[in-house]
PDB file of C-alpha atoms in Angstrom:
ATOM      1  CA  UNK A   1     150.510  99.588 -38.221  1.00 40.00           C
ATOM      2  CA  UNK A   2     151.125  95.968 -36.769  1.00 39.00           C
ATOM      3  CA  UNK A   3     153.970  93.853 -38.272  1.00 39.00           C
ATOM      4  CA  UNK A   4     153.047  89.707 -38.711  1.00 41.00           C
ATOM      5  CA  UNK A   5     155.045  87.530 -37.398  1.00 40.00           C
ATOM      6  CA  UNK A   6     157.703  85.972 -39.763  1.00 41.00           C
ATOM      7  CA  UNK A   7     156.334  82.681 -40.902  1.00 44.00           C
ATOM      8  CA  UNK A   8     157.190  79.764 -39.442  1.00 43.00           C
ATOM      9  CA  UNK A   9     159.025  78.588 -42.983  1.00 55.00           C
ATOM     10  CA  UNK A  10     161.466  81.472 -42.672  1.00 56.00           C
ATOM     11  CA  UNK A  11     162.020  81.387 -38.787  1.00 61.00           C
ATOM     12  CA  UNK A  12     163.133  77.690 -39.911  1.00 63.00           C
ATOM     13  CA  UNK A  13     165.241  78.810 -42.659  1.00 66.00           C
ATOM     14  CA  UNK A  14     166.840  81.690 -40.235  1.00 74.00           C
ATOM     15  CA  UNK A  15     167.792  78.823 -37.589  1.00 74.00           C
ATOM     16  CA  UNK A  16     169.047  77.093 -40.670  1.00 77.00           C
ATOM     17  CA  UNK A  17     171.515  79.529 -41.574  1.00 81.00           C
ATOM     18  CA  UNK A  18     172.744  80.060 -37.995  1.00 83.00           C
ATOM     19  CA  UNK A  19     173.413  76.646 -37.339  1.00 83.00           C
ATOM     20  CA  UNK A  20     175.647  76.404 -40.730  1.00 85.00           C
ATOM     21  CA  UNK A  21     177.424  79.272 -39.864  1.00 88.00           C
ATOM     22  CA  UNK A  22     178.270  77.461 -36.494  1.00 87.00           C
ATOM     23  CA  UNK A  23     179.464  74.057 -38.260  1.00 87.00           C
ATOM     24  CA  UNK A  24     181.321  75.938 -40.740  1.00 87.00           C
ATOM     25  CA  UNK A  25     183.140  77.987 -37.685  1.00 89.00           C
ATOM     26  CA  UNK A  26     183.972  74.653 -35.581  1.00 88.00           C
ATOM     27  CA  UNK A  27     185.480  73.029 -38.876  1.00 87.00           C
ATOM     28  CA  UNK A  28     187.707  75.820 -39.550  1.00 87.00           C
ATOM     29  CA  UNK A  29     189.001  76.770 -35.871  1.00 87.00           C
ATOM     30  CA  UNK A  30     188.887  73.028 -34.475  1.00 87.00           C
ATOM     31  CA  UNK A  31     192.361  74.083 -33.086  1.00 85.00           C
ATOM     32  CA  UNK A  32     191.101  76.540 -30.941  1.00 82.00           C
ATOM     33  CA  UNK A  33     188.926  76.329 -27.183  1.00 79.00           C
ATOM     34  CA  UNK A  34     185.250  76.256 -28.307  1.00 78.00           C
ATOM     35  CA  UNK A  35     184.281  80.128 -26.655  1.00 83.00           C
ATOM     36  CA  UNK A  36     180.074  80.051 -26.228  1.00 82.00           C
ATOM     37  CA  UNK A  37     180.114  83.997 -26.523  1.00 85.00           C
ATOM     38  CA  UNK A  38     181.685  83.568 -29.799  1.00 87.00           C
ATOM     39  CA  UNK A  39     179.735  81.023 -31.307  1.00 86.00           C
ATOM     40  CA  UNK A  40     176.600  82.973 -30.074  1.00 85.00           C
ATOM     41  CA  UNK A  41     177.925  85.773 -31.944  1.00 86.00           C
ATOM     42  CA  UNK A  42     178.467  83.479 -35.211  1.00 87.00           C
ATOM     43  CA  UNK A  43     174.937  82.163 -34.608  1.00 83.00           C
ATOM     44  CA  UNK A  44     173.395  85.851 -33.953  1.00 83.00           C
ATOM     45  CA  UNK A  45     171.360  84.497 -31.341  1.00 79.00           C
ATOM     46  CA  UNK A  46     171.648  84.896 -27.244  1.00 79.00           C
ATOM     47  CA  UNK A  47     174.589  83.935 -25.561  1.00 75.00           C
ATOM     48  CA  UNK A  48     171.885  83.091 -22.867  1.00 73.00           C
ATOM     49  CA  UNK A  49     169.778  81.036 -24.867  1.00 73.00           C
ATOM     50  CA  UNK A  50     171.604  79.390 -28.153  1.00 76.00           C
ATOM     51  CA  UNK A  51     173.423  76.452 -26.535  1.00 76.00           C
ATOM     52  CA  UNK A  52     170.493  75.450 -25.165  1.00 75.00           C
ATOM     53  CA  UNK A  53     168.587  75.245 -28.786  1.00 77.00           C
ATOM     54  CA  UNK A  54     172.046  73.676 -30.345  1.00 80.00           C
ATOM     55  CA  UNK A  55     171.587  70.827 -27.944  1.00 79.00           C
ATOM     56  CA  UNK A  56     167.912  70.372 -28.099  1.00 75.00           C
ATOM     57  CA  UNK A  57     168.706  70.004 -32.182  1.00 76.00           C
ATOM     58  CA  UNK A  58     172.025  68.086 -32.142  1.00 79.00           C
ATOM     59  CA  UNK A  59     171.696  65.977 -28.935  1.00 77.00           C
ATOM     60  CA  UNK A  60     174.848  66.838 -27.549  1.00 82.00           C
ATOM     61  CA  UNK A  61     176.532  69.811 -26.625  1.00 84.00           C
ATOM     62  CA  UNK A  62     178.508  71.922 -28.683  1.00 85.00           C
ATOM     63  CA  UNK A  63     181.587  71.407 -26.161  1.00 86.00           C
ATOM     64  CA  UNK A  64     181.074  67.503 -26.993  1.00 87.00           C
ATOM     65  CA  UNK A  65     180.672  68.215 -30.544  1.00 87.00           C
ATOM     66  CA  UNK A  66     184.190  69.678 -30.679  1.00 88.00           C
ATOM     67  CA  UNK A  67     185.726  66.788 -28.390  1.00 89.00           C
ATOM     68  CA  UNK A  68     184.185  64.306 -30.905  1.00 89.00           C
ATOM     69  CA  UNK A  69     185.478  65.777 -33.950  1.00 89.00           C
ATOM     70  CA  UNK A  70     189.049  66.379 -32.502  1.00 91.00           C
ATOM     71  CA  UNK A  71     189.160  62.938 -31.498  1.00 90.00           C
ATOM     72  CA  UNK A  72     188.082  61.398 -34.580  1.00 88.00           C
ATOM     73  CA  UNK A  73     190.903  63.910 -36.228  1.00 90.00           C
ATOM     74  CA  UNK A  74     193.590  62.357 -34.344  1.00 91.00           C
ATOM     75  CA  UNK A  75     192.413  58.844 -34.900  1.00 89.00           C
ATOM     76  CA  UNK A  76     192.753  59.705 -38.547  1.00 87.00           C
ATOM     77  CA  UNK A  77     196.551  61.264 -37.559  1.00 89.00           C
ATOM     78  CA  UNK A  78     197.448  58.155 -35.988  1.00 89.00           C
ATOM     79  CA  UNK A  79     196.092  56.010 -38.853  1.00 85.00           C
ATOM     80  CA  UNK A  80     197.117  57.941 -42.176  1.00 82.00           C
ATOM     81  CA  UNK A  81     200.282  59.857 -41.028  1.00 86.00           C
ATOM     82  CA  UNK A  82     203.500  59.421 -39.213  1.00 87.00           C
ATOM     83  CA  UNK A  83     202.801  62.526 -37.109  1.00 89.00           C
ATOM     84  CA  UNK A  84     204.334  62.458 -33.585  1.00 89.00           C
ATOM     85  CA  UNK A  85     202.332  61.677 -30.432  1.00 88.00           C
ATOM     86  CA  UNK A  86     203.807  64.916 -29.065  1.00 89.00           C
ATOM     87  CA  UNK A  87     202.279  67.022 -32.602  1.00 89.00           C
ATOM     88  CA  UNK A  88     198.465  65.014 -32.079  1.00 90.00           C
ATOM     89  CA  UNK A  89     197.637  65.622 -28.696  1.00 87.00           C
ATOM     90  CA  UNK A  90     198.209  69.256 -28.353  1.00 88.00           C
ATOM     91  CA  UNK A  91     196.031  69.750 -31.700  1.00 87.00           C
ATOM     92  CA  UNK A  92     193.370  67.755 -30.117  1.00 87.00           C
ATOM     93  CA  UNK A  93     193.214  70.558 -27.363  1.00 86.00           C
ATOM     94  CA  UNK A  94     194.484  68.262 -24.314  1.00 87.00           C
ATOM     95  CA  UNK A  95     196.787  70.025 -21.526  1.00 85.00           C
ATOM     96  CA  UNK A  96     199.113  66.804 -21.563  1.00 89.00           C
ATOM     97  CA  UNK A  97     199.896  63.847 -23.445  1.00 89.00           C
ATOM     98  CA  UNK A  98     198.391  61.731 -20.161  1.00 91.00           C
ATOM     99  CA  UNK A  99     195.105  63.742 -20.449  1.00 91.00           C
ATOM    100  CA  UNK A 100     194.499  62.930 -24.286  1.00 89.00           C
ATOM    101  CA  UNK A 101     195.478  59.314 -23.653  1.00 90.00           C
ATOM    102  CA  UNK A 102     192.706  58.875 -21.145  1.00 91.00           C
ATOM    103  CA  UNK A 103     190.271  60.490 -23.092  1.00 90.00           C
ATOM    104  CA  UNK A 104     191.318  58.667 -26.479  1.00 89.00           C
ATOM    105  CA  UNK A 105     191.376  55.212 -24.531  1.00 89.00           C
ATOM    106  CA  UNK A 106     187.742  56.249 -23.226  1.00 87.00           C
ATOM    107  CA  UNK A 107     186.566  56.632 -26.681  1.00 87.00           C
ATOM    108  CA  UNK A 108     188.739  54.176 -28.788  1.00 86.00           C
ATOM    109  CA  UNK A 109     189.513  51.194 -26.273  1.00 85.00           C
ATOM    110  CA  UNK A 110     192.978  51.480 -26.760  1.00 87.00           C
ATOM    111  CA  UNK A 111     195.557  54.244 -26.044  1.00 89.00           C
ATOM    112  CA  UNK A 112     196.619  56.156 -28.609  1.00 89.00           C
ATOM    113  CA  UNK A 113     200.035  54.484 -29.611  1.00 88.00           C
ATOM    114  CA  UNK A 114     198.728  50.844 -29.289  1.00 89.00           C
ATOM    115  CA  UNK A 115     195.970  52.133 -31.853  1.00 87.00           C
ATOM    116  CA  UNK A 116     198.571  53.091 -34.062  1.00 88.00           C
ATOM    117  CA  UNK A 117     200.141  49.765 -34.199  1.00 84.00           C
ATOM    118  CA  UNK A 118     196.902  47.637 -33.910  1.00 77.00           C
ATOM    119  CA  UNK A 119     193.528  49.515 -34.308  1.00 72.00           C
ATOM    120  CA  UNK A 120     190.883  47.947 -36.321  1.00 68.00           C
ATOM    121  CA  UNK A 121     192.310  49.644 -39.582  1.00 68.00           C
ATOM    122  CA  UNK A 122     195.017  47.077 -39.184  1.00 68.00           C
ATOM    123  CA  UNK A 123     192.321  44.090 -39.883  1.00 68.00           C
ATOM    124  CA  UNK A 124     192.803  44.888 -43.702  1.00 65.00           C
ATOM    125  CA  UNK A 125     196.640  45.633 -43.983  1.00 58.00           C
ATOM    126  CA  UNK A 126     198.106  43.802 -46.658  1.00 48.00           C
ATOM    127  CA  UNK A 127     201.684  45.276 -46.843  1.00 39.00           C
ATOM    128  CA  UNK A 128     203.507  43.034 -44.317  1.00 41.00           C
ATOM    129  CA  UNK A 129     201.671  39.930 -44.664  1.00 47.00           C
ATOM    130  CA  UNK A 130     202.994  36.529 -45.723  1.00 46.00           C
ATOM    131  CA  UNK A 131     203.391  35.860 -49.431  1.00 44.00           C
ATOM    132  CA  UNK A 132     200.473  33.936 -50.453  1.00 43.00           C
ATOM    133  CA  UNK A 133     198.293  35.082 -47.550  1.00 38.00           C
ATOM    134  CA  UNK A 134     195.194  37.074 -48.260  1.00 45.00           C
ATOM    135  CA  UNK A 135     192.955  37.981 -45.088  1.00 47.00           C
ATOM    136  CA  UNK A 136     189.148  37.465 -46.009  1.00 49.00           C
ATOM    137  CA  UNK A 137     186.430  39.460 -44.916  1.00 67.00           C
ATOM    138  CA  UNK A 138     182.551  38.982 -45.110  1.00 81.00           C
ATOM    139  CA  UNK A 139     181.334  40.828 -48.329  1.00 91.00           C
ATOM    140  CA  UNK A 140     177.564  39.525 -48.865  1.00 92.00           C
ATOM    141  CA  UNK A 141     175.917  40.411 -52.651  1.00 95.00           C
ATOM    142  CA  UNK A 142     172.671  42.140 -52.062  1.00 95.00           C
ATOM    143  CA  UNK A 143     169.855  43.433 -54.545  1.00 96.00           C
ATOM    144  CA  UNK A 144     168.969  46.745 -53.238  1.00 95.00           C
ATOM    145  CA  UNK A 145     166.235  48.810 -53.932  1.00 94.00           C
ATOM    146  CA  UNK A 146     166.271  52.158 -55.872  1.00 93.00           C
ATOM    147  CA  UNK A 147     166.400  55.085 -53.224  1.00 92.00           C
ATOM    148  CA  UNK A 148     165.599  58.944 -52.791  1.00 92.00           C
ATOM    149  CA  UNK A 149     167.543  60.991 -50.536  1.00 93.00           C
ATOM    150  CA  UNK A 150     167.956  64.403 -49.154  1.00 93.00           C
ATOM    151  CA  UNK A 151     171.493  65.504 -49.326  1.00 95.00           C
ATOM    152  CA  UNK A 152     173.710  68.378 -48.418  1.00 95.00           C
ATOM    153  CA  UNK A 153     176.502  68.477 -50.973  1.00 96.00           C
ATOM    154  CA  UNK A 154     180.456  68.201 -49.888  1.00 95.00           C
ATOM    155  CA  UNK A 155     183.228  69.130 -51.903  1.00 94.00           C
ATOM    156  CA  UNK A 156     186.781  68.485 -50.284  1.00 92.00           C
ATOM    157  CA  UNK A 157     188.553  65.771 -48.048  1.00 89.00           C
ATOM    158  CA  UNK A 158     186.330  62.709 -47.475  1.00 89.00           C
ATOM    159  CA  UNK A 159     187.099  62.972 -43.926  1.00 86.00           C
ATOM    160  CA  UNK A 160     185.374  66.386 -43.439  1.00 88.00           C
ATOM    161  CA  UNK A 161     182.141  64.980 -44.643  1.00 91.00           C
ATOM    162  CA  UNK A 162     181.353  65.103 -41.142  1.00 88.00           C
ATOM    163  CA  UNK A 163     180.577  68.789 -41.843  1.00 88.00           C
ATOM    164  CA  UNK A 164     177.718  68.198 -44.348  1.00 92.00           C
ATOM    165  CA  UNK A 165     176.145  65.531 -41.939  1.00 90.00           C
ATOM    166  CA  UNK A 166     176.438  68.533 -39.085  1.00 88.00           C
ATOM    167  CA  UNK A 167     174.658  70.785 -41.321  1.00 90.00           C
ATOM    168  CA  UNK A 168     172.025  68.189 -41.993  1.00 90.00           C
ATOM    169  CA  UNK A 169     171.075  67.389 -38.790  1.00 84.00           C
ATOM    170  CA  UNK A 170     171.217  71.107 -38.045  1.00 84.00           C
ATOM    171  CA  UNK A 171     168.539  71.864 -41.148  1.00 86.00           C
ATOM    172  CA  UNK A 172     166.550  68.642 -39.970  1.00 85.00           C
ATOM    173  CA  UNK A 173     166.230  69.756 -36.525  1.00 80.00           C
ATOM    174  CA  UNK A 174     165.538  73.561 -37.346  1.00 79.00           C
ATOM    175  CA  UNK A 175     162.621  72.188 -39.356  1.00 81.00           C
ATOM    176  CA  UNK A 176     161.234  69.926 -36.846  1.00 79.00           C
ATOM    177  CA  UNK A 177     162.214  66.687 -39.029  1.00 77.00           C
ATOM    178  CA  UNK A 178     164.234  65.234 -36.522  1.00 69.00           C
ATOM    179  CA  UNK A 179     164.019  63.988 -32.950  1.00 55.00           C
ATOM    180  CA  UNK A 180     166.496  63.715 -30.553  1.00 50.00           C
ATOM    181  CA  UNK A 181     167.702  60.493 -30.338  1.00 46.00           C
ATOM    182  CA  UNK A 182     166.476  59.595 -34.141  1.00 46.00           C
ATOM    183  CA  UNK A 183     169.665  59.343 -35.911  1.00 46.00           C
ATOM    184  CA  UNK A 184     169.872  55.701 -36.878  1.00 44.00           C
ATOM    185  CA  UNK A 185     166.079  55.550 -37.770  1.00 48.00           C
ATOM    186  CA  UNK A 186     167.060  57.895 -40.591  1.00 63.00           C
ATOM    187  CA  UNK A 187     169.043  55.675 -42.444  1.00 83.00           C
ATOM    188  CA  UNK A 188     172.032  58.137 -43.184  1.00 90.00           C
ATOM    189  CA  UNK A 189     174.185  57.415 -46.108  1.00 94.00           C
ATOM    190  CA  UNK A 190     177.183  59.021 -47.542  1.00 95.00           C
ATOM    191  CA  UNK A 191     177.507  59.323 -51.365  1.00 96.00           C
ATOM    192  CA  UNK A 192     180.925  59.253 -52.481  1.00 96.00           C
ATOM    193  CA  UNK A 193     181.272  60.949 -56.322  1.00 94.00           C
ATOM    194  CA  UNK A 194     184.839  60.839 -56.688  1.00 91.00           C
ATOM    195  CA  UNK A 195     187.844  58.356 -57.166  1.00 88.00           C
ATOM    196  CA  UNK A 196     190.208  60.028 -54.036  1.00 86.00           C
ATOM    197  CA  UNK A 197     193.133  58.104 -56.068  1.00 82.00           C
ATOM    198  CA  UNK A 198     192.984  60.039 -59.528  1.00 83.00           C
ATOM    199  CA  UNK A 199     190.908  63.649 -57.952  1.00 87.00           C
ATOM    200  CA  UNK A 200     192.566  65.912 -56.322  1.00 90.00           C
ATOM    201  CA  UNK A 201     191.380  66.165 -52.274  1.00 89.00           C
ATOM    202  CA  UNK A 202     190.298  69.659 -52.675  1.00 91.00           C
ATOM    203  CA  UNK A 203     187.929  68.596 -55.718  1.00 94.00           C
ATOM    204  CA  UNK A 204     186.374  65.335 -54.272  1.00 94.00           C
ATOM    205  CA  UNK A 205     182.582  65.167 -54.493  1.00 95.00           C
ATOM    206  CA  UNK A 206     180.429  63.752 -52.341  1.00 95.00           C
ATOM    207  CA  UNK A 207     177.041  63.988 -50.289  1.00 96.00           C
ATOM    208  CA  UNK A 208     175.894  63.613 -46.827  1.00 95.00           C
ATOM    209  CA  UNK A 209     171.902  62.082 -46.898  1.00 94.00           C
ATOM    210  CA  UNK A 210     169.192  60.585 -45.511  1.00 91.00           C
ATOM    211  CA  UNK A 211     166.507  58.789 -47.126  1.00 90.00           C
ATOM    212  CA  UNK A 212     163.184  60.421 -47.689  1.00 88.00           C
ATOM    213  CA  UNK A 213     159.966  58.090 -46.809  1.00 80.00           C
ATOM    214  CA  UNK A 214     157.724  59.601 -49.648  1.00 77.00           C
ATOM    215  CA  UNK A 215     157.427  62.444 -52.529  1.00 77.00           C
ATOM    216  CA  UNK A 216     156.154  64.456 -50.051  1.00 80.00           C
ATOM    217  CA  UNK A 217     159.163  64.990 -47.560  1.00 84.00           C
ATOM    218  CA  UNK A 218     160.000  68.845 -47.967  1.00 84.00           C
ATOM    219  CA  UNK A 219     163.755  69.025 -49.602  1.00 88.00           C
ATOM    220  CA  UNK A 220     164.405  72.568 -49.799  1.00 86.00           C
ATOM    221  CA  UNK A 221     168.384  74.496 -49.898  1.00 87.00           C
ATOM    222  CA  UNK A 222     170.929  73.838 -48.464  1.00 88.00           C
ATOM    223  CA  UNK A 223     168.888  70.224 -48.978  1.00 92.00           C
ATOM    224  CA  UNK A 224     168.948  68.563 -52.528  1.00 94.00           C
ATOM    225  CA  UNK A 225     168.030  65.779 -53.944  1.00 93.00           C
ATOM    226  CA  UNK A 226     169.622  62.766 -54.881  1.00 94.00           C
ATOM    227  CA  UNK A 227     169.049  59.097 -56.230  1.00 93.00           C
ATOM    228  CA  UNK A 228     170.732  55.600 -55.659  1.00 94.00           C
ATOM    229  CA  UNK A 229     170.417  53.143 -58.197  1.00 94.00           C
ATOM    230  CA  UNK A 230     168.904  50.046 -57.430  1.00 94.00           C
ATOM    231  CA  UNK A 231     170.846  46.791 -58.436  1.00 95.00           C
ATOM    232  CA  UNK A 232     173.451  44.241 -57.222  1.00 95.00           C
ATOM    233  CA  UNK A 233     175.884  45.440 -54.524  1.00 96.00           C
ATOM    234  CA  UNK A 234     179.057  43.909 -52.700  1.00 95.00           C
ATOM    235  CA  UNK A 235     178.394  44.830 -49.368  1.00 95.00           C
ATOM    236  CA  UNK A 236     181.544  45.053 -46.792  1.00 94.00           C
ATOM    237  CA  UNK A 237     180.242  45.661 -42.971  1.00 92.00           C
ATOM    238  CA  UNK A 238     182.969  47.422 -41.438  1.00 90.00           C
ATOM    239  CA  UNK A 239     183.206  48.004 -37.636  1.00 89.00           C
ATOM    240  CA  UNK A 240     185.041  50.711 -35.842  1.00 87.00           C
ATOM    241  CA  UNK A 241     186.134  54.387 -36.499  1.00 88.00           C
ATOM    242  CA  UNK A 242     185.603  56.356 -39.543  1.00 87.00           C
ATOM    243  CA  UNK A 243     189.277  56.949 -39.892  1.00 82.00           C
ATOM    244  CA  UNK A 244     189.708  53.216 -40.479  1.00 81.00           C
ATOM    245  CA  UNK A 245     187.527  52.912 -43.403  1.00 85.00           C
ATOM    246  CA  UNK A 246     190.703  53.839 -46.272  1.00 84.00           C
ATOM    247  CA  UNK A 247     192.090  50.440 -45.017  1.00 83.00           C
ATOM    248  CA  UNK A 248     188.613  48.965 -45.773  1.00 87.00           C
ATOM    249  CA  UNK A 249     187.951  50.405 -49.164  1.00 89.00           C
ATOM    250  CA  UNK A 250     191.620  49.292 -50.369  1.00 85.00           C
ATOM    251  CA  UNK A 251     191.097  45.604 -49.613  1.00 87.00           C
ATOM    252  CA  UNK A 252     187.593  45.717 -50.562  1.00 89.00           C
ATOM    253  CA  UNK A 253     188.618  47.204 -54.175  1.00 88.00           C
ATOM    254  CA  UNK A 254     192.425  45.655 -54.362  1.00 83.00           C
ATOM    255  CA  UNK A 255     191.639  41.969 -52.951  1.00 84.00           C
ATOM    256  CA  UNK A 256     188.154  41.264 -53.217  1.00 89.00           C
ATOM    257  CA  UNK A 257     186.904  42.747 -56.469  1.00 89.00           C
ATOM    258  CA  UNK A 258     189.791  41.557 -58.562  1.00 83.00           C
ATOM    259  CA  UNK A 259     189.466  38.334 -57.125  1.00 86.00           C
ATOM    260  CA  UNK A 260     185.415  37.787 -57.788  1.00 86.00           C
ATOM    261  CA  UNK A 261     185.104  37.611 -61.152  1.00 87.00           C
ATOM    262  CA  UNK A 262     182.740  40.787 -60.786  1.00 88.00           C
ATOM    263  CA  UNK A 263     183.046  44.476 -62.284  1.00 90.00           C
ATOM    264  CA  UNK A 264     181.760  47.609 -60.556  1.00 91.00           C
ATOM    265  CA  UNK A 265     178.996  49.374 -62.326  1.00 92.00           C
ATOM    266  CA  UNK A 266     179.330  53.028 -63.515  1.00 91.00           C
ATOM    267  CA  UNK A 267     177.766  54.502 -60.570  1.00 93.00           C
ATOM    268  CA  UNK A 268     179.052  55.966 -57.118  1.00 93.00           C
ATOM    269  CA  UNK A 269     179.727  54.051 -53.775  1.00 94.00           C
ATOM    270  CA  UNK A 270     178.031  54.988 -50.493  1.00 96.00           C
ATOM    271  CA  UNK A 271     178.124  53.954 -47.207  1.00 96.00           C
ATOM    272  CA  UNK A 272     174.778  52.863 -45.064  1.00 95.00           C
ATOM    273  CA  UNK A 273     175.595  54.261 -41.703  1.00 93.00           C
ATOM    274  CA  UNK A 274     173.502  51.745 -39.391  1.00 92.00           C
ATOM    275  CA  UNK A 275     174.319  53.981 -35.884  1.00 89.00           C
ATOM    276  CA  UNK A 276     175.051  57.347 -34.773  1.00 85.00           C
ATOM    277  CA  UNK A 277     178.317  58.642 -33.574  1.00 85.00           C
ATOM    278  CA  UNK A 278     176.595  60.872 -30.959  1.00 82.00           C
ATOM    279  CA  UNK A 279     174.878  57.562 -29.331  1.00 84.00           C
ATOM    280  CA  UNK A 280     178.051  54.876 -29.176  1.00 87.00           C
ATOM    281  CA  UNK A 281     181.743  54.803 -29.069  1.00 88.00           C
ATOM    282  CA  UNK A 282     183.672  54.968 -32.308  1.00 89.00           C
ATOM    283  CA  UNK A 283     184.598  51.538 -31.815  1.00 87.00           C
ATOM    284  CA  UNK A 284     181.203  50.093 -32.272  1.00 90.00           C
ATOM    285  CA  UNK A 285     180.297  52.096 -35.283  1.00 90.00           C
ATOM    286  CA  UNK A 286     178.717  50.011 -37.941  1.00 92.00           C
ATOM    287  CA  UNK A 287     179.327  50.787 -41.716  1.00 93.00           C
ATOM    288  CA  UNK A 288     178.069  49.108 -44.789  1.00 95.00           C
ATOM    289  CA  UNK A 289     180.073  50.105 -47.518  1.00 95.00           C
ATOM    290  CA  UNK A 290     178.150  49.301 -50.802  1.00 96.00           C
ATOM    291  CA  UNK A 291     179.937  49.088 -54.043  1.00 94.00           C
ATOM    292  CA  UNK A 292     177.536  48.565 -57.075  1.00 94.00           C
ATOM    293  CA  UNK A 293     178.036  46.014 -59.213  1.00 95.00           C
ATOM    294  CA  UNK A 294     177.529  45.441 -63.097  1.00 92.00           C
TER     295      UNK A 294
END
């Protein structure tokens, strides 16, 4: 008796599950050197071919994925903690401070010690500003149309929403809905449902998504459908690493909103990503922070 080959949808679903397992493993073992054979076991794919499949789907090698995520975490450590450099560079997977400094400078445009003191996050710093001085940044009031999204939900630290984006990319790639280099044209958005000042980090709710062109776009697990309200938004364009975003949010809420005479609407804030971290250095990342207004 002949056995029919698996359907295309079943094959695609299998790759989605495999890539999702690999993404979860990478994030859980970010302190460890990526071993391609171990990752092949996690993916349950041939060690001879799985990495080529990953690179075709994600547009970068898994080694570069791990390197990018480690440097992103290091930038967050420099921005948001007092962790000593002696603790940061081994965690980033480098054998010496000099090697880490070279790699960080290549990615972020300045050495780590200088980045901590004068990185782009300091543009929004208010604590040491002279009395009566308030730096201003461009905020545009825009009327945005409602939008439908295909999203992967994320629970936990907002700094780790990248895990949901990796799953999103893997799902789209496995389903032939994503071509290499297409990321920026997909209108990638992050939706942030929880207030990080009042909700424990482990309970924060967010989602990584893309705008869908029409109702015929296939949305099947792990993808879910989400809607963004139409209406007026305060839009702050941020240039620089994602690790800098907290300072931009603090300024937008603590300075601009309270002085603007406007009120935030009962809807989530979202981020509109205008380019792709796989294709441009962190210093060139462009993000529109979109705050809904009444």
